[in-house]
Short mmCIF file of C-alpha atoms in Angstrom, two decimals:
data_model
loop_
_atom_site.label_atom_id
_atom_site.label_comp_id
_atom_site.label_asym_id
_atom_site.label_seq_id
_atom_site.Cartn_x
_atom_site.Cartn_y
_atom_site.Cartn_z
CA UNK A 7 -17.16 82.44 18.20
CA UNK A 8 -19.11 79.93 20.29
CA UNK A 9 -21.97 81.24 22.40
CA UNK A 10 -21.93 80.38 26.09
CA UNK A 11 -24.75 79.58 28.47
CA UNK A 12 -25.82 82.65 30.52
CA UNK A 13 -26.45 80.42 33.55
CA UNK A 14 -23.44 78.13 33.77
CA UNK A 15 -21.08 79.49 31.14
CA UNK A 16 -20.95 76.18 29.23
CA UNK A 17 -20.70 76.24 25.44
CA UNK A 18 -24.06 76.07 23.73
CA UNK A 19 -25.01 73.62 21.00
CA UNK A 20 -26.87 75.10 18.05
CA UNK A 21 -29.47 72.93 16.37
CA UNK A 22 -30.26 73.60 12.73
CA UNK A 23 -32.66 72.43 10.09
CA UNK A 24 -31.89 72.20 6.41
CA UNK A 25 -34.05 74.17 4.02
CA UNK A 26 -33.93 73.98 0.26
CA UNK A 27 -33.30 77.25 -1.54
CA UNK A 28 -33.72 76.95 -5.30
CA UNK A 29 -31.21 74.45 -6.53
CA UNK A 30 -29.29 74.46 -3.23
CA UNK A 31 -29.96 74.23 0.51
CA UNK A 32 -29.14 76.23 3.66
CA UNK A 33 -28.77 75.23 7.34
CA UNK A 34 -31.19 77.38 9.35
CA UNK A 35 -30.60 77.61 13.19
CA UNK A 36 -33.70 76.91 15.28
CA UNK A 37 -32.44 76.58 18.89
CA UNK A 38 -29.47 76.71 21.26
CA UNK A 39 -29.19 74.19 24.10
CA UNK A 40 -26.85 73.82 27.07
CA UNK A 41 -26.11 70.22 27.83
CA UNK A 42 -24.98 70.98 31.37
CA UNK A 43 -27.97 72.86 32.81
CA UNK A 44 -30.53 72.11 30.08
CA UNK A 45 -30.92 75.82 29.33
CA UNK A 46 -32.32 76.40 25.83
CA UNK A 47 -33.12 79.32 23.57
CA UNK A 48 -35.55 79.35 20.66
CA UNK A 49 -34.02 81.10 17.65
CA UNK A 50 -37.22 81.05 15.63
CA UNK A 51 -38.65 84.03 17.58
CA UNK A 52 -40.96 82.15 19.95
CA UNK A 53 -39.03 83.27 23.03
CA UNK A 54 -36.73 81.64 25.44
CA UNK A 55 -37.66 78.23 26.60
CA UNK A 56 -36.44 77.49 30.10
CA UNK A 57 -36.25 73.84 30.94
CA UNK A 58 -36.87 72.95 34.52
CA UNK A 59 -34.25 70.95 36.28
CA UNK A 60 -35.16 67.77 38.10
CA UNK A 61 -34.54 69.51 41.48
CA UNK A 62 -37.02 72.29 40.83
CA UNK A 63 -39.58 69.79 39.63
CA UNK A 64 -39.34 67.86 42.90
CA UNK A 65 -39.63 71.09 44.93
CA UNK A 66 -42.56 72.38 42.97
CA UNK A 67 -44.62 69.34 43.70
CA UNK A 68 -46.43 67.31 41.29
CA UNK A 69 -45.48 67.67 37.69
CA UNK A 70 -47.82 67.19 34.94
CA UNK A 71 -47.30 64.07 33.01
CA UNK A 72 -48.02 64.13 29.39
CA UNK A 73 -50.07 61.26 28.25
CA UNK A 74 -48.02 58.83 26.31
CA UNK A 75 -49.37 58.09 22.94
CA UNK A 76 -48.97 54.44 22.22
CA UNK A 77 -49.02 53.69 18.61
CA UNK A 78 -50.52 50.39 17.89
CA UNK A 79 -49.05 48.44 15.10
CA UNK A 80 -51.49 47.74 12.33
CA UNK A 81 -53.04 44.39 12.73
CA UNK A 82 -52.00 41.82 10.27
CA UNK A 83 -54.78 40.31 8.25
CA UNK A 84 -55.77 37.01 9.68
CA UNK A 85 -54.78 34.12 7.58
CA UNK A 86 -56.77 31.01 7.33
CA UNK A 87 -55.22 28.22 9.39
CA UNK A 88 -53.04 25.98 7.35
CA UNK A 89 -54.43 22.58 6.72
CA UNK A 90 -52.26 19.80 8.05
CA UNK A 91 -50.35 18.15 5.29
CA UNK A 92 -50.89 14.51 4.83
CA UNK A 93 -47.65 12.65 5.34
CA UNK A 94 -47.51 9.63 3.15
CA UNK A 95 -45.31 7.06 4.77
CA UNK A 96 -43.40 4.88 2.43
CA UNK A 97 -43.71 1.38 3.61
CA UNK A 98 -41.05 -0.96 2.38
CA UNK A 99 -42.44 -4.04 0.85
CA UNK A 100 -41.35 -6.91 2.98
CA UNK A 101 -41.66 -10.44 1.84
CA UNK A 102 -44.43 -12.29 3.50
CA UNK A 103 -43.75 -14.73 6.25
CA UNK A 104 -44.55 -17.63 3.95
CA UNK A 105 -41.90 -16.55 1.47
CA UNK A 106 -39.34 -16.13 4.22
CA UNK A 107 -40.01 -19.60 5.50
CA UNK A 108 -39.48 -21.24 2.10
CA UNK A 109 -35.62 -21.07 2.20
CA UNK A 110 -35.65 -22.37 5.77
CA UNK A 111 -37.81 -25.31 4.79
CA UNK A 112 -35.53 -26.06 1.84
CA UNK A 113 -32.51 -26.10 4.14
CA UNK A 114 -34.27 -28.40 6.59
CA UNK A 115 -35.30 -30.79 3.81
CA UNK A 116 -31.74 -30.83 2.39
CA UNK A 117 -30.21 -31.56 5.79
CA UNK A 118 -32.76 -34.29 6.47
CA UNK A 119 -32.08 -35.98 3.13
CA UNK A 120 -28.32 -35.84 3.69
CA UNK A 121 -28.73 -37.38 7.14
CA UNK A 122 -30.98 -40.10 5.74
CA UNK A 123 -28.43 -40.98 3.03
CA UNK A 124 -25.67 -41.24 5.63
CA UNK A 125 -27.80 -43.53 7.80
CA UNK A 126 -28.58 -45.79 4.83
CA UNK A 127 -24.90 -46.03 3.87
CA UNK A 128 -23.86 -46.87 7.43
CA UNK A 129 -26.61 -49.47 7.74
CA UNK A 130 -25.63 -51.09 4.42
CA UNK A 131 -22.03 -51.61 5.55
CA UNK A 132 -22.84 -52.81 9.05
CA UNK A 133 -22.45 -56.57 9.69
CA UNK A 134 -25.74 -58.42 9.85
CA UNK A 135 -26.10 -60.02 13.29
CA UNK A 136 -29.08 -62.26 12.42
CA UNK A 137 -27.30 -64.25 9.72
CA UNK A 138 -26.29 -67.75 10.84
CA UNK A 139 -22.60 -68.32 11.07
CA UNK A 140 -21.21 -71.70 10.21
CA UNK A 141 -17.83 -73.23 9.90
CA UNK A 142 -16.57 -72.65 6.42
CA UNK A 143 -14.00 -75.16 5.34
CA UNK A 144 -11.65 -73.80 2.74
CA UNK A 145 -11.41 -75.83 -0.43
CA UNK A 146 -7.91 -76.42 -1.56
CA UNK A 147 -7.27 -75.51 -5.15
CA UNK A 148 -4.69 -77.49 -7.01
CA UNK A 149 -1.63 -75.55 -7.94
CA UNK A 150 -1.05 -75.18 -11.62
CA UNK A 151 2.54 -75.17 -12.65
CA UNK A 152 3.28 -73.75 -16.04
CA UNK A 153 6.59 -74.16 -17.65
CA UNK A 154 7.53 -71.15 -19.72
CA UNK A 155 10.29 -71.54 -22.21
CA UNK A 156 12.40 -68.42 -22.55
CA UNK A 157 14.51 -68.19 -25.61
CA UNK A 158 17.70 -66.39 -24.66
CA UNK A 159 18.90 -63.77 -27.08
CA UNK A 160 22.43 -64.42 -28.09
CA UNK A 161 24.91 -61.76 -27.09
CA UNK A 162 26.46 -60.02 -30.04
CA UNK A 163 30.14 -59.59 -29.64
CA UNK A 164 31.94 -56.81 -31.44
CA UNK A 165 33.53 -58.06 -34.61
CA UNK A 166 36.28 -55.50 -34.53
CA UNK A 167 35.25 -54.25 -37.96
CA UNK A 168 35.26 -50.42 -38.03
CA UNK A 169 33.65 -48.32 -40.72
CA UNK A 170 34.69 -44.64 -40.96
CA UNK A 171 32.09 -42.17 -42.20
CA UNK A 172 33.44 -38.71 -43.15
CA UNK A 173 31.04 -35.78 -42.71
CA UNK A 174 31.22 -31.97 -42.90
CA UNK A 175 28.83 -29.00 -42.73
CA UNK A 176 28.92 -28.23 -46.46
CA UNK A 177 28.42 -31.64 -48.12
CA UNK A 178 27.02 -33.71 -45.27
CA UNK A 179 28.38 -37.11 -46.22
CA UNK A 180 31.63 -36.92 -48.19
CA UNK A 181 30.88 -40.32 -49.77
CA UNK A 182 27.26 -40.26 -50.92
CA UNK A 183 26.89 -44.06 -50.58
CA UNK A 184 27.58 -43.74 -46.84
CA UNK A 185 24.42 -41.65 -46.41
CA UNK A 186 22.52 -44.99 -46.34
CA UNK A 187 25.06 -47.33 -44.77
CA UNK A 188 24.50 -51.10 -44.42
CA UNK A 189 26.45 -53.10 -41.83
CA UNK A 190 26.36 -56.32 -39.81
CA UNK A 191 25.65 -56.68 -36.07
CA UNK A 192 28.75 -56.07 -33.95
CA UNK A 193 30.34 -53.63 -36.39
CA UNK A 194 31.43 -50.17 -35.24
CA UNK A 195 30.71 -46.92 -37.10
CA UNK A 196 33.04 -43.92 -36.71
CA UNK A 197 31.73 -40.45 -37.68
CA UNK A 198 34.57 -37.98 -38.37
CA UNK A 199 34.16 -34.24 -38.97
CA UNK A 200 36.75 -33.39 -41.58
CA UNK A 201 35.38 -29.86 -42.16
CA UNK A 202 36.69 -26.60 -40.71
CA UNK A 203 33.44 -25.71 -38.87
CA UNK A 204 31.66 -27.53 -36.03
CA UNK A 205 28.49 -29.56 -36.53
CA UNK A 206 26.14 -31.69 -34.41
CA UNK A 207 25.37 -35.40 -35.00
CA UNK A 208 21.94 -36.42 -33.65
CA UNK A 209 20.56 -39.98 -33.22
CA UNK A 210 16.80 -39.92 -33.85
CA UNK A 211 16.48 -43.32 -32.11
CA UNK A 212 18.20 -42.26 -28.89
CA UNK A 213 21.31 -44.39 -29.31
CA UNK A 214 23.42 -41.61 -27.78
CA UNK A 215 23.16 -37.96 -26.79
CA UNK A 216 23.72 -35.19 -29.34
CA UNK A 217 27.40 -35.08 -30.32
CA UNK A 218 29.02 -31.71 -31.06
CA UNK A 219 31.98 -32.40 -33.35
CA UNK A 220 34.58 -29.71 -33.96
CA UNK A 221 37.21 -29.92 -36.69
CA UNK A 222 38.85 -33.37 -36.86
CA UNK A 223 36.74 -34.67 -33.95
CA UNK A 224 34.98 -38.04 -34.06
CA UNK A 225 32.41 -40.20 -32.25
CA UNK A 226 31.73 -43.96 -32.44
CA UNK A 227 28.93 -46.46 -31.81
CA UNK A 228 28.78 -50.29 -31.98
CA UNK A 229 25.49 -51.61 -33.43
CA UNK A 230 24.37 -54.90 -31.85
CA UNK A 231 20.67 -55.13 -32.82
CA UNK A 232 19.32 -55.45 -36.35
CA UNK A 233 17.23 -52.55 -37.63
CA UNK A 234 17.39 -49.23 -39.42
CA UNK A 235 18.60 -46.20 -37.46
CA UNK A 236 18.25 -42.57 -38.55
CA UNK A 237 20.72 -39.71 -37.99
CA UNK A 238 20.62 -35.93 -38.60
CA UNK A 239 23.43 -33.46 -39.13
CA UNK A 240 22.67 -29.97 -37.76
CA UNK A 241 24.66 -26.80 -38.24
CA UNK A 242 24.01 -24.02 -35.67
CA UNK A 243 20.77 -25.74 -34.63
CA UNK A 244 19.46 -26.09 -38.20
CA UNK A 245 18.98 -29.51 -39.78
CA UNK A 246 21.14 -29.77 -42.92
CA UNK A 247 21.50 -33.49 -43.78
CA UNK A 248 19.99 -36.87 -42.93
CA UNK A 249 21.37 -40.41 -43.12
CA UNK A 250 20.59 -43.98 -42.06
CA UNK A 251 22.48 -47.01 -40.80
CA UNK A 252 20.83 -50.38 -41.54
CA UNK A 253 22.00 -53.34 -39.42
CA UNK A 254 21.24 -56.50 -41.36
CA UNK A 255 20.54 -59.73 -39.40
#
């Protein structure tokens, strides 16, 4: 059951202190206080303590003021003043003015030399005004007429003689003696593929373009200039046989 204040009837607050008893502890009441009228009671046996209200203090006159004890904080030991640190400034090494001027002088010298060369070239090609001008009479040079004798080459007319050369992919030239054929100017050579597979006839001297000859196909050429002409027979792009045609004068 909560105790009530005898003056105002408000519930009292009990203050306790904790005391150790052997291995444990116990809460021991020391006072009861009323928060409303500030009435208090000492439970330790010292008697009732009546707190004066602010109204009674004003009516009673001057109240005694307890001197306030001001605790001064312990003074900190004085430390020696810190010495100012020396700040070492890093100075960037800059090239001296003489070194900076060297590239500028080189540029100026280069530009001056280039200008001087241009002036000399222009002066060299300028017409000289101080040279005396006189009438120059052209000297006529006799014309030299040379008579060149051109020997016309006689036109070779086809003789109508036709020579048939049989070839195939397996044997090359069917007649071995036709591998090195000899003819006269104006004669016509006929190459005939008598095999069952196609082949290509190639003129190494550029007499005609490469001729692809299928079965029973032929190609012809009339030889008008003396000389020896070479031919290849290729099968599927691979050289298989070689022959010549010699045109005797």
